[in-house]
Amino acid sequence: KAGVTQTPRYLIKTRGQQVTLSCSPISGHRSVSWYQQTPGQGLQFLFEYFSETQRNKGNFPGRFSGRQFSNSRSEMNVSTLELGDSALYLCASSLRQNYGYTFGSGTRLTVV
Amino acid sequence: GDSVTQMEGPVTLSEEAFLTINCTYTATGYPSLFWYVQYPGEGLQLLLKATKADDKGSNKGFEATYRKETTSFHLEKGSVQVSDSAVYFCALIYNQGGKLIFGQGTELSVKP
């Protein structure tokens, strides 16, 4: 059974640009969540989608957005990149929340 | 608000030593609790979970018991190996909303 797949693994962008990250969940999983991981702030929740609907959103500016498609694949977009957006972005999927989420390997974004 | 607090690391142990990583939580309801492990350069892996009070989660020799009276979910292992060296995260989630709340992580280093 394939795991959660995130692409690309690494990304270098310039300040002011925008970026789109992709996540393919485990087959059958309809809940997809996104997290930002930095050394200073740790793991912070960005948003969660279930059946194409955003159900929960973390405390991030509107530059961070996401969506989920009918096949449960998800994308997140960050516009007008700032240096502070450099982080590991993790996607996770679950059949149901209390089963636990399965995480992908992440996308390492570096903003220069 | 809801939060998770873990003991600070790094924790350094010799191989075959006993491991305890403390985790306490603050929650307004009745969450499910998890331990995740992160190896260098990788995403998070679900180690074990407990969904209600007095449940014991276990996996690969690791154990943790959901203690509602002390709001704790301490991780234990009787005999650690070098391969257990990683960062361990305690987390909670409610049944709706898909938002995992993580502790700050505890780095474990096991020496041969």
PDB file of C-alpha atoms in Angstrom:
ATOM      1  CA  LYS A   1       0.000   0.000   0.000  1.00  0.00           C
ATOM      2  CA  ALA A   2       1.577   3.274  -1.091  1.00  0.00           C
ATOM      3  CA  GLY A   3       2.162   5.881   1.596  1.00  0.00           C
ATOM      4  CA  VAL A   4       1.587   9.607   1.522  1.00  0.00           C
ATOM      5  CA  THR A   5       3.506  11.114  -1.374  1.00  0.00           C
ATOM      6  CA  GLN A   6       4.666  14.703  -1.367  1.00  0.00           C
ATOM      7  CA  THR A   7       6.235  16.485  -4.295  1.00  0.00           C
ATOM      8  CA  PRO A   8       8.659  18.018  -4.750  1.00  0.00           C
ATOM      9  CA  ARG A   9      11.017  16.946  -1.951  1.00  0.00           C
ATOM     10  CA  TYR A  10      13.112  20.074  -2.154  1.00  0.00           C
ATOM     11  CA  LEU A  11      12.383  23.542  -3.444  1.00  0.00           C
ATOM     12  CA  ILE A  12      14.321  26.807  -3.542  1.00  0.00           C
ATOM     13  CA  LYS A  13      12.369  29.983  -4.220  1.00  0.00           C
ATOM     14  CA  THR A  14      13.061  33.708  -4.160  1.00  0.00           C
ATOM     15  CA  ARG A  15      11.292  36.168  -1.887  1.00  0.00           C
ATOM     16  CA  GLY A  16       8.093  37.432  -3.451  1.00  0.00           C
ATOM     17  CA  GLN A  17       7.505  34.347  -5.565  1.00  0.00           C
ATOM     18  CA  GLN A  18       4.722  31.880  -5.018  1.00  0.00           C
ATOM     19  CA  VAL A  19       4.917  28.107  -4.633  1.00  0.00           C
ATOM     20  CA  THR A  20       2.578  25.135  -4.886  1.00  0.00           C
ATOM     21  CA  LEU A  21       3.188  21.910  -3.004  1.00  0.00           C
ATOM     22  CA  SER A  22       1.421  18.660  -3.784  1.00  0.00           C
ATOM     23  CA  CYS A  23       0.253  15.782  -1.634  1.00  0.00           C
ATOM     24  CA  SER A  24      -1.214  12.423  -2.633  1.00  0.00           C
ATOM     25  CA  PRO A  25      -2.802  10.689   0.355  1.00  0.00           C
ATOM     26  CA  ILE A  26      -3.075   6.985   1.003  1.00  0.00           C
ATOM     27  CA  SER A  27      -5.784   5.453  -1.150  1.00  0.00           C
ATOM     28  CA  GLY A  28      -9.134   5.676   0.631  1.00  0.00           C
ATOM     29  CA  HIS A  29      -8.053   8.402   3.029  1.00  0.00           C
ATOM     30  CA  ARG A  30     -10.304  11.430   2.736  1.00  0.00           C
ATOM     31  CA  SER A  31      -8.840  13.641   5.439  1.00  0.00           C
ATOM     32  CA  VAL A  32      -5.674  15.524   4.516  1.00  0.00           C
ATOM     33  CA  SER A  33      -3.841  17.914   6.821  1.00  0.00           C
ATOM     34  CA  TRP A  34      -0.854  20.184   6.325  1.00  0.00           C
ATOM     35  CA  TYR A  35       1.790  21.229   8.863  1.00  0.00           C
ATOM     36  CA  GLN A  36       4.739  23.556   8.887  1.00  0.00           C
ATOM     37  CA  GLN A  37       7.818  22.435  10.801  1.00  0.00           C
ATOM     38  CA  THR A  38      10.559  24.867  11.802  1.00  0.00           C
ATOM     39  CA  PRO A  39      13.291  24.636  14.463  1.00  0.00           C
ATOM     40  CA  GLY A  40      11.902  27.657  16.292  1.00  0.00           C
ATOM     41  CA  GLN A  41       8.148  27.041  16.186  1.00  0.00           C
ATOM     42  CA  GLY A  42       8.040  23.266  15.941  1.00  0.00           C
ATOM     43  CA  LEU A  43       5.084  21.631  14.222  1.00  0.00           C
ATOM     44  CA  GLN A  44       2.251  24.006  13.440  1.00  0.00           C
ATOM     45  CA  PHE A  45      -1.085  23.105  11.886  1.00  0.00           C
ATOM     46  CA  LEU A  46      -1.942  24.860   8.637  1.00  0.00           C
ATOM     47  CA  PHE A  47      -5.285  23.395   7.540  1.00  0.00           C
ATOM     48  CA  GLU A  48      -7.281  20.212   7.120  1.00  0.00           C
ATOM     49  CA  TYR A  49      -9.499  19.087   4.250  1.00  0.00           C
ATOM     50  CA  PHE A  50     -12.127  16.407   4.132  1.00  0.00           C
ATOM     51  CA  SER A  51     -14.038  15.574   0.948  1.00  0.00           C
ATOM     52  CA  GLU A  52     -12.845  18.788  -0.721  1.00  0.00           C
ATOM     53  CA  THR A  53     -13.993  20.996   2.176  1.00  0.00           C
ATOM     54  CA  GLN A  54     -11.685  22.875   4.500  1.00  0.00           C
ATOM     55  CA  ARG A  55     -12.809  21.897   7.988  1.00  0.00           C
ATOM     56  CA  ASN A  56     -10.175  23.535  10.101  1.00  0.00           C
ATOM     57  CA  LYS A  57      -7.558  26.233   9.653  1.00  0.00           C
ATOM     58  CA  GLY A  58      -4.547  27.184  11.702  1.00  0.00           C
ATOM     59  CA  ASN A  59      -3.288  30.614  12.576  1.00  0.00           C
ATOM     60  CA  PHE A  60      -1.431  31.478   9.391  1.00  0.00           C
ATOM     61  CA  PRO A  61      -1.804  34.532   7.146  1.00  0.00           C
ATOM     62  CA  GLY A  62      -3.985  34.438   4.058  1.00  0.00           C
ATOM     63  CA  ARG A  63      -0.890  33.951   1.885  1.00  0.00           C
ATOM     64  CA  PHE A  64      -1.185  30.283   2.825  1.00  0.00           C
ATOM     65  CA  SER A  65      -4.015  28.499   1.076  1.00  0.00           C
ATOM     66  CA  GLY A  66      -4.920  24.998   0.068  1.00  0.00           C
ATOM     67  CA  ARG A  67      -7.412  22.866  -1.705  1.00  0.00           C
ATOM     68  CA  GLN A  68      -8.421  19.263  -2.097  1.00  0.00           C
ATOM     69  CA  PHE A  69      -9.553  17.563  -5.270  1.00  0.00           C
ATOM     70  CA  SER A  70     -12.236  14.942  -5.763  1.00  0.00           C
ATOM     71  CA  ASN A  71      -9.604  12.176  -5.706  1.00  0.00           C
ATOM     72  CA  SER A  72      -8.462  13.464  -2.261  1.00  0.00           C
ATOM     73  CA  ARG A  73      -5.158  14.769  -3.588  1.00  0.00           C
ATOM     74  CA  SER A  74      -4.316  18.108  -2.031  1.00  0.00           C
ATOM     75  CA  GLU A  75      -2.234  21.138  -2.835  1.00  0.00           C
ATOM     76  CA  MET A  76      -1.092  24.020  -0.727  1.00  0.00           C
ATOM     77  CA  ASN A  77      -0.028  27.367  -2.092  1.00  0.00           C
ATOM     78  CA  VAL A  78       2.061  30.084  -0.535  1.00  0.00           C
ATOM     79  CA  SER A  79       2.048  33.441  -2.263  1.00  0.00           C
ATOM     80  CA  THR A  80       4.462  36.343  -1.846  1.00  0.00           C
ATOM     81  CA  LEU A  81       7.075  34.188  -0.154  1.00  0.00           C
ATOM     82  CA  GLU A  82       9.007  35.545   2.819  1.00  0.00           C
ATOM     83  CA  LEU A  83      12.298  34.325   4.252  1.00  0.00           C
ATOM     84  CA  GLY A  84      10.409  33.102   7.315  1.00  0.00           C
ATOM     85  CA  ASP A  85       8.425  30.674   5.169  1.00  0.00           C
ATOM     86  CA  SER A  86      11.506  28.475   4.868  1.00  0.00           C
ATOM     87  CA  ALA A  87      10.457  25.233   6.515  1.00  0.00           C
ATOM     88  CA  LEU A  88       9.627  21.583   6.102  1.00  0.00           C
ATOM     89  CA  TYR A  89       6.011  21.286   4.982  1.00  0.00           C
ATOM     90  CA  LEU A  90       4.378  18.020   5.945  1.00  0.00           C
ATOM     91  CA  CYS A  91       1.201  16.524   4.609  1.00  0.00           C
ATOM     92  CA  ALA A  92      -0.706  13.805   6.442  1.00  0.00           C
ATOM     93  CA  SER A  93      -3.739  11.704   5.656  1.00  0.00           C
ATOM     94  CA  SER A  94      -6.143   9.645   7.697  1.00  0.00           C
ATOM     95  CA  LEU A  95      -9.155   7.438   7.362  1.00  0.00           C
ATOM     96  CA  ARG A  96     -10.482   8.850  10.625  1.00  0.00           C
ATOM     97  CA  GLN A  97      -8.819  11.242  13.052  1.00  0.00           C
ATOM     98  CA  ASN A  98      -8.511   8.937  16.011  1.00  0.00           C
ATOM     99  CA  TYR A  99      -6.828   6.291  13.872  1.00  0.00           C
ATOM    100  CA  GLY A 100      -3.843   8.570  13.640  1.00  0.00           C
ATOM    101  CA  TYR A 101      -2.474  10.415  10.675  1.00  0.00           C
ATOM    102  CA  THR A 102       0.130   9.010   8.289  1.00  0.00           C
ATOM    103  CA  PHE A 103       2.692  11.580   7.249  1.00  0.00           C
ATOM    104  CA  GLY A 104       4.599  12.044   4.042  1.00  0.00           C
ATOM    105  CA  SER A 105       8.330  12.742   3.926  1.00  0.00           C
ATOM    106  CA  GLY A 106       7.703  16.440   3.452  1.00  0.00           C
ATOM    107  CA  THR A 107       8.754  19.216   1.107  1.00  0.00           C
ATOM    108  CA  ARG A 108      11.760  21.239   2.224  1.00  0.00           C
ATOM    109  CA  LEU A 109      11.166  24.829   1.090  1.00  0.00           C
ATOM    110  CA  THR A 110      14.010  27.311   1.184  1.00  0.00           C
ATOM    111  CA  VAL A 111      13.274  30.957   0.466  1.00  0.00           C
ATOM    112  CA  VAL A 112      16.300  33.087  -0.495  1.00  0.00           C
TER     113      VAL A 112
ATOM    114  CA  GLY B   1      -6.336  26.483  24.851  1.00  0.00           C
ATOM    115  CA  ASP B   2      -5.291  22.896  24.302  1.00  0.00           C
ATOM    116  CA  SER B   3      -1.586  22.178  24.504  1.00  0.00           C
ATOM    117  CA  VAL B   4       1.015  19.452  24.889  1.00  0.00           C
ATOM    118  CA  THR B   5       4.209  19.744  26.931  1.00  0.00           C
ATOM    119  CA  GLN B   6       7.133  17.342  26.662  1.00  0.00           C
ATOM    120  CA  MET B   7      10.294  17.048  28.673  1.00  0.00           C
ATOM    121  CA  GLU B   8      13.173  18.938  27.159  1.00  0.00           C
ATOM    122  CA  GLY B   9      15.915  17.159  25.349  1.00  0.00           C
ATOM    123  CA  PRO B  10      18.288  16.053  24.268  1.00  0.00           C
ATOM    124  CA  VAL B  11      18.072  12.841  26.224  1.00  0.00           C
ATOM    125  CA  THR B  12      21.236  10.771  25.999  1.00  0.00           C
ATOM    126  CA  LEU B  13      21.204   7.123  27.046  1.00  0.00           C
ATOM    127  CA  SER B  14      23.420   4.097  26.747  1.00  0.00           C
ATOM    128  CA  GLU B  15      22.188   1.105  24.781  1.00  0.00           C
ATOM    129  CA  GLU B  16      19.858  -1.170  26.830  1.00  0.00           C
ATOM    130  CA  ALA B  17      18.981   1.623  29.267  1.00  0.00           C
ATOM    131  CA  PHE B  18      15.394   2.330  30.323  1.00  0.00           C
ATOM    132  CA  LEU B  19      13.678   5.225  28.570  1.00  0.00           C
ATOM    133  CA  THR B  20      11.010   7.581  29.833  1.00  0.00           C
ATOM    134  CA  ILE B  21       9.914  10.690  27.937  1.00  0.00           C
ATOM    135  CA  ASN B  22       7.358  12.695  29.840  1.00  0.00           C
ATOM    136  CA  CYS B  23       4.321  14.179  28.143  1.00  0.00           C
ATOM    137  CA  THR B  24       1.477  16.110  29.740  1.00  0.00           C
ATOM    138  CA  TYR B  25      -1.450  17.769  28.058  1.00  0.00           C
ATOM    139  CA  THR B  26      -4.081  20.405  28.629  1.00  0.00           C
ATOM    140  CA  ALA B  27      -7.395  19.691  26.964  1.00  0.00           C
ATOM    141  CA  THR B  28     -10.931  20.961  27.291  1.00  0.00           C
ATOM    142  CA  GLY B  29     -12.446  17.687  26.072  1.00  0.00           C
ATOM    143  CA  TYR B  30     -11.465  14.062  25.630  1.00  0.00           C
ATOM    144  CA  PRO B  31      -8.817  13.800  22.932  1.00  0.00           C
ATOM    145  CA  SER B  32      -6.986  10.858  21.460  1.00  0.00           C
ATOM    146  CA  LEU B  33      -3.257  10.806  22.216  1.00  0.00           C
ATOM    147  CA  PHE B  34      -0.341   9.814  20.033  1.00  0.00           C
ATOM    148  CA  TRP B  35       3.393   9.409  19.969  1.00  0.00           C
ATOM    149  CA  TYR B  36       5.159  10.078  16.689  1.00  0.00           C
ATOM    150  CA  VAL B  37       8.837   9.556  15.862  1.00  0.00           C
ATOM    151  CA  GLN B  38      10.902  11.474  13.331  1.00  0.00           C
ATOM    152  CA  TYR B  39      14.210  10.195  11.983  1.00  0.00           C
ATOM    153  CA  PRO B  40      16.640  12.633  10.366  1.00  0.00           C
ATOM    154  CA  GLY B  41      15.470  13.893   6.988  1.00  0.00           C
ATOM    155  CA  GLU B  42      12.147  12.107   7.193  1.00  0.00           C
ATOM    156  CA  GLY B  43       8.525  12.795   8.016  1.00  0.00           C
ATOM    157  CA  LEU B  44       6.757  11.658  11.156  1.00  0.00           C
ATOM    158  CA  GLN B  45       5.904   8.032  11.808  1.00  0.00           C
ATOM    159  CA  LEU B  46       3.058   7.037  14.095  1.00  0.00           C
ATOM    160  CA  LEU B  47       4.573   5.064  16.954  1.00  0.00           C
ATOM    161  CA  LEU B  48       1.541   4.364  19.142  1.00  0.00           C
ATOM    162  CA  LYS B  49      -1.838   5.738  20.117  1.00  0.00           C
ATOM    163  CA  ALA B  50      -4.524   5.665  22.811  1.00  0.00           C
ATOM    164  CA  THR B  51      -8.049   6.857  22.269  1.00  0.00           C
ATOM    165  CA  LYS B  52      -9.530   6.901  25.776  1.00  0.00           C
ATOM    166  CA  ALA B  53      -8.561   7.028  29.418  1.00  0.00           C
ATOM    167  CA  ASP B  54      -6.577   4.032  30.748  1.00  0.00           C
ATOM    168  CA  ASP B  55      -5.851   2.760  27.225  1.00  0.00           C
ATOM    169  CA  LYS B  56      -2.297   1.557  26.755  1.00  0.00           C
ATOM    170  CA  GLY B  57      -0.695   1.989  23.368  1.00  0.00           C
ATOM    171  CA  SER B  58       2.273  -0.179  22.467  1.00  0.00           C
ATOM    172  CA  ASN B  59       4.531  -0.795  19.479  1.00  0.00           C
ATOM    173  CA  LYS B  60       8.118  -1.966  18.912  1.00  0.00           C
ATOM    174  CA  GLY B  61       8.740  -2.225  22.655  1.00  0.00           C
ATOM    175  CA  PHE B  62       7.468   1.292  23.359  1.00  0.00           C
ATOM    176  CA  GLU B  63       4.467   1.824  25.640  1.00  0.00           C
ATOM    177  CA  ALA B  64       2.370   4.734  26.876  1.00  0.00           C
ATOM    178  CA  THR B  65      -0.765   4.827  29.037  1.00  0.00           C
ATOM    179  CA  TYR B  66      -3.467   7.483  28.751  1.00  0.00           C
ATOM    180  CA  ARG B  67      -3.786   8.873  32.289  1.00  0.00           C
ATOM    181  CA  LYS B  68      -6.743  11.218  32.520  1.00  0.00           C
ATOM    182  CA  GLU B  69      -6.285  11.914  36.245  1.00  0.00           C
ATOM    183  CA  THR B  70      -2.753  13.230  35.700  1.00  0.00           C
ATOM    184  CA  THR B  71      -3.325  14.377  32.083  1.00  0.00           C
ATOM    185  CA  SER B  72      -0.231  12.471  31.028  1.00  0.00           C
ATOM    186  CA  PHE B  73       0.909  10.102  28.305  1.00  0.00           C
ATOM    187  CA  HIS B  74       4.510   9.231  29.137  1.00  0.00           C
ATOM    188  CA  LEU B  75       6.498   7.156  26.651  1.00  0.00           C
ATOM    189  CA  GLU B  76       8.543   4.237  28.009  1.00  0.00           C
ATOM    190  CA  LYS B  77      10.798   1.535  26.648  1.00  0.00           C
ATOM    191  CA  GLY B  78      12.569  -1.063  28.721  1.00  0.00           C
ATOM    192  CA  SER B  79      15.762  -1.355  26.667  1.00  0.00           C
ATOM    193  CA  VAL B  80      16.687   1.210  24.033  1.00  0.00           C
ATOM    194  CA  GLN B  81      18.805   0.536  20.971  1.00  0.00           C
ATOM    195  CA  VAL B  82      21.040   2.819  18.921  1.00  0.00           C
ATOM    196  CA  SER B  83      18.419   2.650  16.175  1.00  0.00           C
ATOM    197  CA  ASP B  84      15.901   4.355  18.494  1.00  0.00           C
ATOM    198  CA  SER B  85      17.841   7.610  18.195  1.00  0.00           C
ATOM    199  CA  ALA B  86      15.345  10.111  16.795  1.00  0.00           C
ATOM    200  CA  VAL B  87      13.038  12.955  17.798  1.00  0.00           C
ATOM    201  CA  TYR B  88       9.835  11.920  19.573  1.00  0.00           C
ATOM    202  CA  PHE B  89       6.638  13.969  19.488  1.00  0.00           C
ATOM    203  CA  CYS B  90       3.623  13.668  21.720  1.00  0.00           C
ATOM    204  CA  ALA B  91       0.340  14.887  20.206  1.00  0.00           C
ATOM    205  CA  LEU B  92      -3.384  15.093  20.807  1.00  0.00           C
ATOM    206  CA  ILE B  93      -6.386  15.309  18.501  1.00  0.00           C
ATOM    207  CA  TYR B  94     -10.123  15.571  18.878  1.00  0.00           C
ATOM    208  CA  ASN B  95     -12.477  13.445  16.854  1.00  0.00           C
ATOM    209  CA  GLN B  96     -13.501  16.263  14.564  1.00  0.00           C
ATOM    210  CA  GLY B  97     -11.382  18.782  12.743  1.00  0.00           C
ATOM    211  CA  GLY B  98      -8.226  16.875  11.951  1.00  0.00           C
ATOM    212  CA  LYS B  99      -5.895  19.144  13.879  1.00  0.00           C
ATOM    213  CA  LEU B 100      -3.023  17.471  15.685  1.00  0.00           C
ATOM    214  CA  ILE B 101      -1.540  19.542  18.497  1.00  0.00           C
ATOM    215  CA  PHE B 102       2.098  18.618  19.029  1.00  0.00           C
ATOM    216  CA  GLY B 103       4.551  18.999  21.836  1.00  0.00           C
ATOM    217  CA  GLN B 104       7.895  20.565  21.069  1.00  0.00           C
ATOM    218  CA  GLY B 105       9.611  17.220  20.522  1.00  0.00           C
ATOM    219  CA  THR B 106      12.270  15.411  22.526  1.00  0.00           C
ATOM    220  CA  GLU B 107      15.499  14.366  20.903  1.00  0.00           C
ATOM    221  CA  LEU B 108      16.801  10.977  21.980  1.00  0.00           C
ATOM    222  CA  SER B 109      20.384   9.911  21.401  1.00  0.00           C
ATOM    223  CA  VAL B 110      21.383   6.339  22.241  1.00  0.00           C
ATOM    224  CA  LYS B 111      25.103   5.550  22.474  1.00  0.00           C
ATOM    225  CA  PRO B 112      26.539   2.063  21.955  1.00  0.00           C
TER     226      PRO B 112
END
